[in-house]
Amino acid sequence: MIGDISKKKVTFKIIAMLVFSDILETAVHFCFKKSVFALDNFQLTGLASAALFIKTVSVSPYLWLGLISVGAVFVVWSTILSKIDLSVAVPIASFSYILVPLVSIIFLHERVGVLRWLGIIFILLGVIAVSLSSREKITPVIK
Amino acid sequence: MKENLFLILFLIALTSICDTINQLFLKSTIDGLNFSPSFNIFKIIRFIFKLVKTPRLWVGFIFSVISLVIWLFVLSKSDLNFAFSADSMHYIFIALASGLVLKERIGSLRWIGTACIVIGIILASLS
């Protein structure tokens, strides 16, 4: 059983790292959104306009800040996974599903309705269930 | 507005599929290298070298670049909070791909979780 080789306990240090990775993950998507802010009314008409889109985005410092954050998330996340199980890490890390809407409201002035919050809660529950399911004992199919 | 919503959902599905393809290539590349977890730094460096030399990894990488470009296009058309929530649909594609392509067995809890995510995306799309 997978549970037998469970790793060390979740310490305060690991929680702090998980929160940090959540904040980084949120920063990634905030930066990506910022990098396309000027392209709000962009119309995709063909290959030439697609090339223009990529050219415009690639010179945005926000894109590169976002990509650096992607690298940082990878390093932090790998360190976390070397210390605790994935099925423990993912539910705590899915905090970003709450953090991203909060950042969207505060910094991007987006509106998040009641129905959307309800949707987010369902997604969160789903992500937690999926990540816990890796501990599930699955009876092999007998043929 | 409604047409726009479907286009955005379609594009998010496309990035998720590209991401899933990338994950499949990555998984099959790593499985093919027969690496046993180790904290020996030399072993890890040698593993990374072997990984980078595998063409399959780069095919996956191309898909992740395509996924990034589509994702940026989606963000230019949609609110961040909606796009980020809807992007959780990659869990659905990963579950399907793991079952169909990698022949992994998928338990009931995972299907329940995946169904919850689908309901969540539908609710988030309605507002």
GROMACS .gro file of C-alpha atoms in nm:
model
  270
    1MET     CA    1   0.000   0.000   0.000
    2ILE     CA    2   0.113   0.350  -0.081
    3GLY     CA    3   0.026   0.480   0.266
    4ASP     CA    4   0.300   0.269   0.423
    5ILE     CA    5   0.577   0.481   0.280
    6SER     CA    6   0.421   0.806   0.401
    7LYS     CA    7   0.671   1.082   0.453
    8LYS     CA    8   0.741   1.312   0.746
    9LYS     CA    9   0.482   1.520   0.926
   10VAL     CA   10   0.360   1.853   0.794
   11THR     CA   11   0.561   2.104   0.995
   12PHE     CA   12   0.513   2.478   1.027
   13LYS     CA   13   0.802   2.527   0.784
   14ILE     CA   14   0.628   2.318   0.519
   15ILE     CA   15   0.299   2.505   0.570
   16ALA     CA   16   0.489   2.832   0.523
   17MET     CA   17   0.639   2.693   0.200
   18LEU     CA   18   0.296   2.583   0.077
   19VAL     CA   19   0.153   2.929   0.143
   20PHE     CA   20   0.454   3.077  -0.038
   21SER     CA   21   0.395   2.850  -0.339
   22ASP     CA   22   0.026   2.955  -0.339
   23ILE     CA   23   0.125   3.320  -0.343
   24LEU     CA   24   0.378   3.254  -0.623
   25GLU     CA   25   0.119   3.060  -0.824
   26THR     CA   26  -0.124   3.349  -0.788
   27ALA     CA   27   0.152   3.593  -0.889
   28VAL     CA   28   0.215   3.387  -1.205
   29HIS     CA   29  -0.139   3.429  -1.329
   30PHE     CA   30  -0.165   3.789  -1.210
   31CYS     CA   31   0.150   3.871  -1.412
   32PHE     CA   32   0.018   3.683  -1.718
   33LYS     CA   33  -0.308   3.875  -1.697
   34LYS     CA   34  -0.118   4.203  -1.663
   35SER     CA   35   0.098   4.116  -1.965
   36VAL     CA   36  -0.209   4.105  -2.193
   37PHE     CA   37  -0.386   4.406  -2.040
   38ALA     CA   38  -0.299   4.628  -2.337
   39LEU     CA   39  -0.443   4.366  -2.574
   40ASP     CA   40  -0.794   4.391  -2.430
   41ASN     CA   41  -0.967   4.457  -2.763
   42PHE     CA   42  -0.739   4.236  -2.969
   43GLN     CA   43  -0.908   4.066  -3.264
   44LEU     CA   44  -0.758   3.745  -3.396
   45THR     CA   45  -0.801   3.750  -3.773
   46GLY     CA   46  -0.522   3.533  -3.906
   47LEU     CA   47  -0.164   3.417  -3.868
   48ALA     CA   48  -0.027   3.771  -3.905
   49SER     CA   49  -0.236   3.899  -3.614
   50ALA     CA   50  -0.139   3.593  -3.407
   51ALA     CA   51   0.227   3.679  -3.468
   52LEU     CA   52   0.157   4.037  -3.365
   53PHE     CA   53  -0.009   3.911  -3.046
   54ILE     CA   54   0.294   3.697  -2.955
   55LYS     CA   55   0.533   3.981  -3.044
   56THR     CA   56   0.345   4.231  -2.826
   57VAL     CA   57   0.323   3.993  -2.530
   58SER     CA   58   0.685   3.879  -2.550
   59VAL     CA   59   0.817   4.232  -2.488
   60SER     CA   60   0.600   4.278  -2.178
   61PRO     CA   61   0.811   4.266  -1.858
   62TYR     CA   62   0.510   4.114  -1.681
   63LEU     CA   63   0.530   3.805  -1.903
   64TRP     CA   64   0.894   3.748  -1.804
   65LEU     CA   65   0.817   3.818  -1.439
   66GLY     CA   66   0.541   3.555  -1.469
   67LEU     CA   67   0.778   3.303  -1.631
   68ILE     CA   68   1.040   3.359  -1.359
   69SER     CA   69   0.764   3.294  -1.104
   70VAL     CA   70   0.681   2.969  -1.288
   71GLY     CA   71   1.043   2.863  -1.234
   72ALA     CA   72   1.026   2.965  -0.868
   73VAL     CA   73   0.701   2.769  -0.818
   74PHE     CA   74   0.873   2.464  -0.968
   75VAL     CA   75   1.166   2.487  -0.724
   76VAL     CA   76   0.948   2.549  -0.415
   77TRP     CA   77   0.700   2.280  -0.516
   78SER     CA   78   0.975   2.020  -0.578
   79THR     CA   79   1.118   2.095  -0.234
   80ILE     CA   80   0.775   2.052  -0.073
   81LEU     CA   81   0.717   1.721  -0.253
   82SER     CA   82   1.052   1.587  -0.136
   83LYS     CA   83   0.925   1.632   0.222
   84ILE     CA   84   0.555   1.540   0.217
   85ASP     CA   85   0.315   1.330   0.008
   86LEU     CA   86   0.148   1.476  -0.299
   87SER     CA   87  -0.196   1.386  -0.164
   88VAL     CA   88  -0.127   1.601   0.143
   89ALA     CA   89   0.036   1.888  -0.047
   90VAL     CA   90  -0.229   1.940  -0.318
   91PRO     CA   91  -0.530   2.013  -0.091
   92ILE     CA   92  -0.330   2.272   0.105
   93ALA     CA   93  -0.192   2.419  -0.217
   94SER     CA   94  -0.538   2.455  -0.377
   95PHE     CA   95  -0.573   2.765  -0.161
   96SER     CA   96  -0.481   2.951  -0.481
   97TYR     CA   97  -0.834   2.886  -0.612
   98ILE     CA   98  -0.947   3.131  -0.341
   99LEU     CA   99  -0.644   3.359  -0.363
  100VAL     CA  100  -0.673   3.424  -0.738
  101PRO     CA  101  -1.034   3.557  -0.718
  102LEU     CA  102  -0.937   3.771  -0.416
  103VAL     CA  103  -0.643   3.921  -0.607
  104SER     CA  104  -0.872   3.968  -0.911
  105ILE     CA  105  -1.119   4.166  -0.698
  106ILE     CA  106  -0.861   4.379  -0.517
  107PHE     CA  107  -0.604   4.450  -0.790
  108LEU     CA  108  -0.789   4.394  -1.118
  109HIS     CA  109  -1.130   4.525  -1.006
  110GLU     CA  110  -1.309   4.218  -1.138
  111ARG     CA  111  -1.651   4.121  -1.006
  112VAL     CA  112  -1.701   3.777  -0.848
  113GLY     CA  113  -2.065   3.683  -0.798
  114VAL     CA  114  -2.221   3.444  -0.544
  115LEU     CA  115  -2.270   3.174  -0.809
  116ARG     CA  116  -1.903   3.192  -0.905
  117TRP     CA  117  -1.791   3.158  -0.541
  118LEU     CA  118  -2.020   2.855  -0.516
  119GLY     CA  119  -1.853   2.715  -0.830
  120ILE     CA  120  -1.509   2.780  -0.680
  121ILE     CA  121  -1.607   2.590  -0.362
  122PHE     CA  122  -1.717   2.291  -0.575
  123ILE     CA  123  -1.389   2.301  -0.769
  124LEU     CA  124  -1.195   2.316  -0.442
  125LEU     CA  125  -1.383   2.014  -0.302
  126GLY     CA  126  -1.323   1.832  -0.632
  127VAL     CA  127  -0.949   1.903  -0.628
  128ILE     CA  128  -0.925   1.782  -0.266
  129ALA     CA  129  -1.116   1.462  -0.350
  130VAL     CA  130  -0.900   1.395  -0.657
  131SER     CA  131  -0.577   1.441  -0.462
  132LEU     CA  132  -0.692   1.226  -0.170
  133SER     CA  133  -0.797   0.953  -0.414
  134SER     CA  134  -0.432   0.862  -0.472
  135ARG     CA  135  -0.450   0.685  -0.134
  136GLU     CA  136  -0.756   0.492  -0.242
  137LYS     CA  137  -0.715   0.119  -0.249
  138ILE     CA  138  -0.837   0.012  -0.589
  139THR     CA  139  -0.947  -0.346  -0.627
  140PRO     CA  140  -0.791  -0.490  -0.940
  141VAL     CA  141  -1.022  -0.585  -1.220
  142ILE     CA  142  -1.050  -0.964  -1.237
  143LYS     CA  143  -1.067  -1.097  -1.587
  144MET     CA  144  -2.155   3.758  -2.472
  145LYS     CA  145  -2.273   3.396  -2.463
  146GLU     CA  146  -2.088   3.311  -2.785
  147ASN     CA  147  -1.781   3.462  -2.630
  148LEU     CA  148  -1.820   3.242  -2.321
  149PHE     CA  149  -1.827   2.926  -2.531
  150LEU     CA  150  -1.523   3.037  -2.731
  151ILE     CA  151  -1.334   3.105  -2.407
  152LEU     CA  152  -1.435   2.770  -2.258
  153PHE     CA  153  -1.329   2.600  -2.582
  154LEU     CA  154  -0.989   2.773  -2.574
  155ILE     CA  155  -0.940   2.686  -2.206
  156ALA     CA  156  -1.020   2.324  -2.297
  157LEU     CA  157  -0.756   2.351  -2.570
  158THR     CA  158  -0.487   2.475  -2.327
  159SER     CA  159  -0.584   2.202  -2.084
  160ILE     CA  160  -0.554   1.939  -2.358
  161CYS     CA  161  -0.211   2.075  -2.459
  162ASP     CA  162  -0.109   2.064  -2.092
  163THR     CA  163  -0.234   1.708  -2.060
  164ILE     CA  164  -0.038   1.602  -2.371
  165ASN     CA  165   0.271   1.764  -2.220
  166GLN     CA  166   0.216   1.573  -1.894
  167LEU     CA  167   0.171   1.245  -2.084
  168PHE     CA  168   0.496   1.295  -2.273
  169LEU     CA  169   0.676   1.392  -1.953
  170LYS     CA  170   0.537   1.092  -1.767
  171SER     CA  171   0.626   0.846  -2.043
  172THR     CA  172   0.975   0.999  -2.079
  173ILE     CA  173   1.043   0.968  -1.707
  174ASP     CA  174   0.898   0.616  -1.690
  175GLY     CA  175   1.124   0.515  -1.979
  176LEU     CA  176   1.436   0.629  -1.793
  177ASN     CA  177   1.385   0.389  -1.502
  178PHE     CA  178   1.491   0.643  -1.240
  179SER     CA  179   1.468   0.542  -0.877
  180PRO     CA  180   1.421   0.834  -0.635
  181SER     CA  181   1.752   0.941  -0.492
  182PHE     CA  182   1.898   1.237  -0.310
  183ASN     CA  183   2.243   1.185  -0.458
  184ILE     CA  184   2.310   1.512  -0.640
  185PHE     CA  185   2.524   1.345  -0.911
  186LYS     CA  186   2.252   1.093  -0.985
  187ILE     CA  187   1.999   1.373  -1.011
  188ILE     CA  188   2.219   1.576  -1.248
  189ARG     CA  189   2.281   1.268  -1.463
  190PHE     CA  190   1.905   1.206  -1.466
  191ILE     CA  191   1.835   1.564  -1.581
  192PHE     CA  192   2.095   1.529  -1.859
  193LYS     CA  193   1.935   1.208  -1.979
  194LEU     CA  194   1.594   1.374  -1.962
  195VAL     CA  195   1.701   1.675  -2.170
  196LYS     CA  196   1.853   1.445  -2.435
  197THR     CA  197   1.522   1.263  -2.488
  198PRO     CA  198   1.336   1.400  -2.795
  199ARG     CA  199   1.001   1.302  -2.643
  200LEU     CA  200   1.052   1.559  -2.368
  201TRP     CA  201   1.086   1.836  -2.627
  202VAL     CA  202   0.767   1.733  -2.802
  203GLY     CA  203   0.598   1.781  -2.464
  204PHE     CA  204   0.774   2.116  -2.423
  205ILE     CA  205   0.638   2.242  -2.758
  206PHE     CA  206   0.287   2.162  -2.637
  207SER     CA  207   0.345   2.355  -2.316
  208VAL     CA  208   0.454   2.660  -2.517
  209ILE     CA  209   0.139   2.633  -2.734
  210SER     CA  210  -0.062   2.602  -2.413
  211LEU     CA  211   0.100   2.921  -2.275
  212VAL     CA  212   0.021   3.121  -2.592
  213ILE     CA  213  -0.345   3.012  -2.591
  214TRP     CA  214  -0.364   3.084  -2.217
  215LEU     CA  215  -0.236   3.440  -2.271
  216PHE     CA  216  -0.495   3.487  -2.547
  217VAL     CA  217  -0.770   3.362  -2.312
  218LEU     CA  218  -0.657   3.606  -2.043
  219SER     CA  219  -0.678   3.894  -2.290
  220LYS     CA  220  -1.045   3.803  -2.350
  221SER     CA  221  -1.165   3.701  -2.006
  222ASP     CA  222  -1.156   3.785  -1.636
  223LEU     CA  223  -0.866   3.625  -1.452
  224ASN     CA  224  -1.084   3.476  -1.177
  225PHE     CA  225  -1.310   3.301  -1.428
  226ALA     CA  226  -1.028   3.171  -1.649
  227PHE     CA  227  -0.836   3.038  -1.349
  228SER     CA  228  -1.141   2.854  -1.212
  229ALA     CA  229  -1.228   2.707  -1.551
  230ASP     CA  230  -0.868   2.597  -1.603
  231SER     CA  231  -0.929   2.334  -1.334
  232MET     CA  232  -1.085   2.128  -1.617
  233HIS     CA  233  -0.735   1.990  -1.678
  234TYR     CA  234  -0.816   1.754  -1.390
  235ILE     CA  235  -1.085   1.602  -1.612
  236PHE     CA  236  -0.854   1.557  -1.909
  237ILE     CA  237  -0.578   1.415  -1.689
  238ALA     CA  238  -0.821   1.162  -1.541
  239LEU     CA  239  -0.945   1.060  -1.888
  240ALA     CA  240  -0.594   1.044  -2.035
  241SER     CA  241  -0.456   0.845  -1.740
  242GLY     CA  242  -0.737   0.594  -1.783
  243LEU     CA  243  -0.736   0.572  -2.163
  244VAL     CA  244  -0.372   0.626  -2.259
  245LEU     CA  245  -0.167   0.521  -1.957
  246LYS     CA  246  -0.420   0.249  -1.859
  247GLU     CA  247  -0.412   0.359  -1.496
  248ARG     CA  248  -0.707   0.251  -1.284
  249ILE     CA  249  -0.926   0.535  -1.164
  250GLY     CA  250  -1.110   0.489  -0.836
  251SER     CA  251  -1.456   0.611  -0.737
  252LEU     CA  252  -1.328   0.898  -0.518
  253ARG     CA  253  -1.138   1.036  -0.817
  254TRP     CA  254  -1.451   1.022  -1.035
  255ILE     CA  255  -1.652   1.197  -0.759
  256GLY     CA  256  -1.383   1.467  -0.734
  257THR     CA  257  -1.377   1.509  -1.112
  258ALA     CA  258  -1.759   1.539  -1.120
  259CYS     CA  259  -1.740   1.807  -0.846
  260ILE     CA  260  -1.495   2.005  -1.062
  261VAL     CA  261  -1.731   1.980  -1.362
  262ILE     CA  262  -2.023   2.111  -1.149
  263GLY     CA  263  -1.800   2.388  -1.016
  264ILE     CA  264  -1.697   2.501  -1.366
  265ILE     CA  265  -2.062   2.503  -1.481
  266LEU     CA  266  -2.163   2.713  -1.176
  267ALA     CA  267  -1.872   2.952  -1.231
  268SER     CA  268  -1.968   2.987  -1.600
  269LEU     CA  269  -2.331   3.072  -1.521
  270SER     CA  270  -2.250   3.396  -1.343
   0.00000   0.00000   0.00000
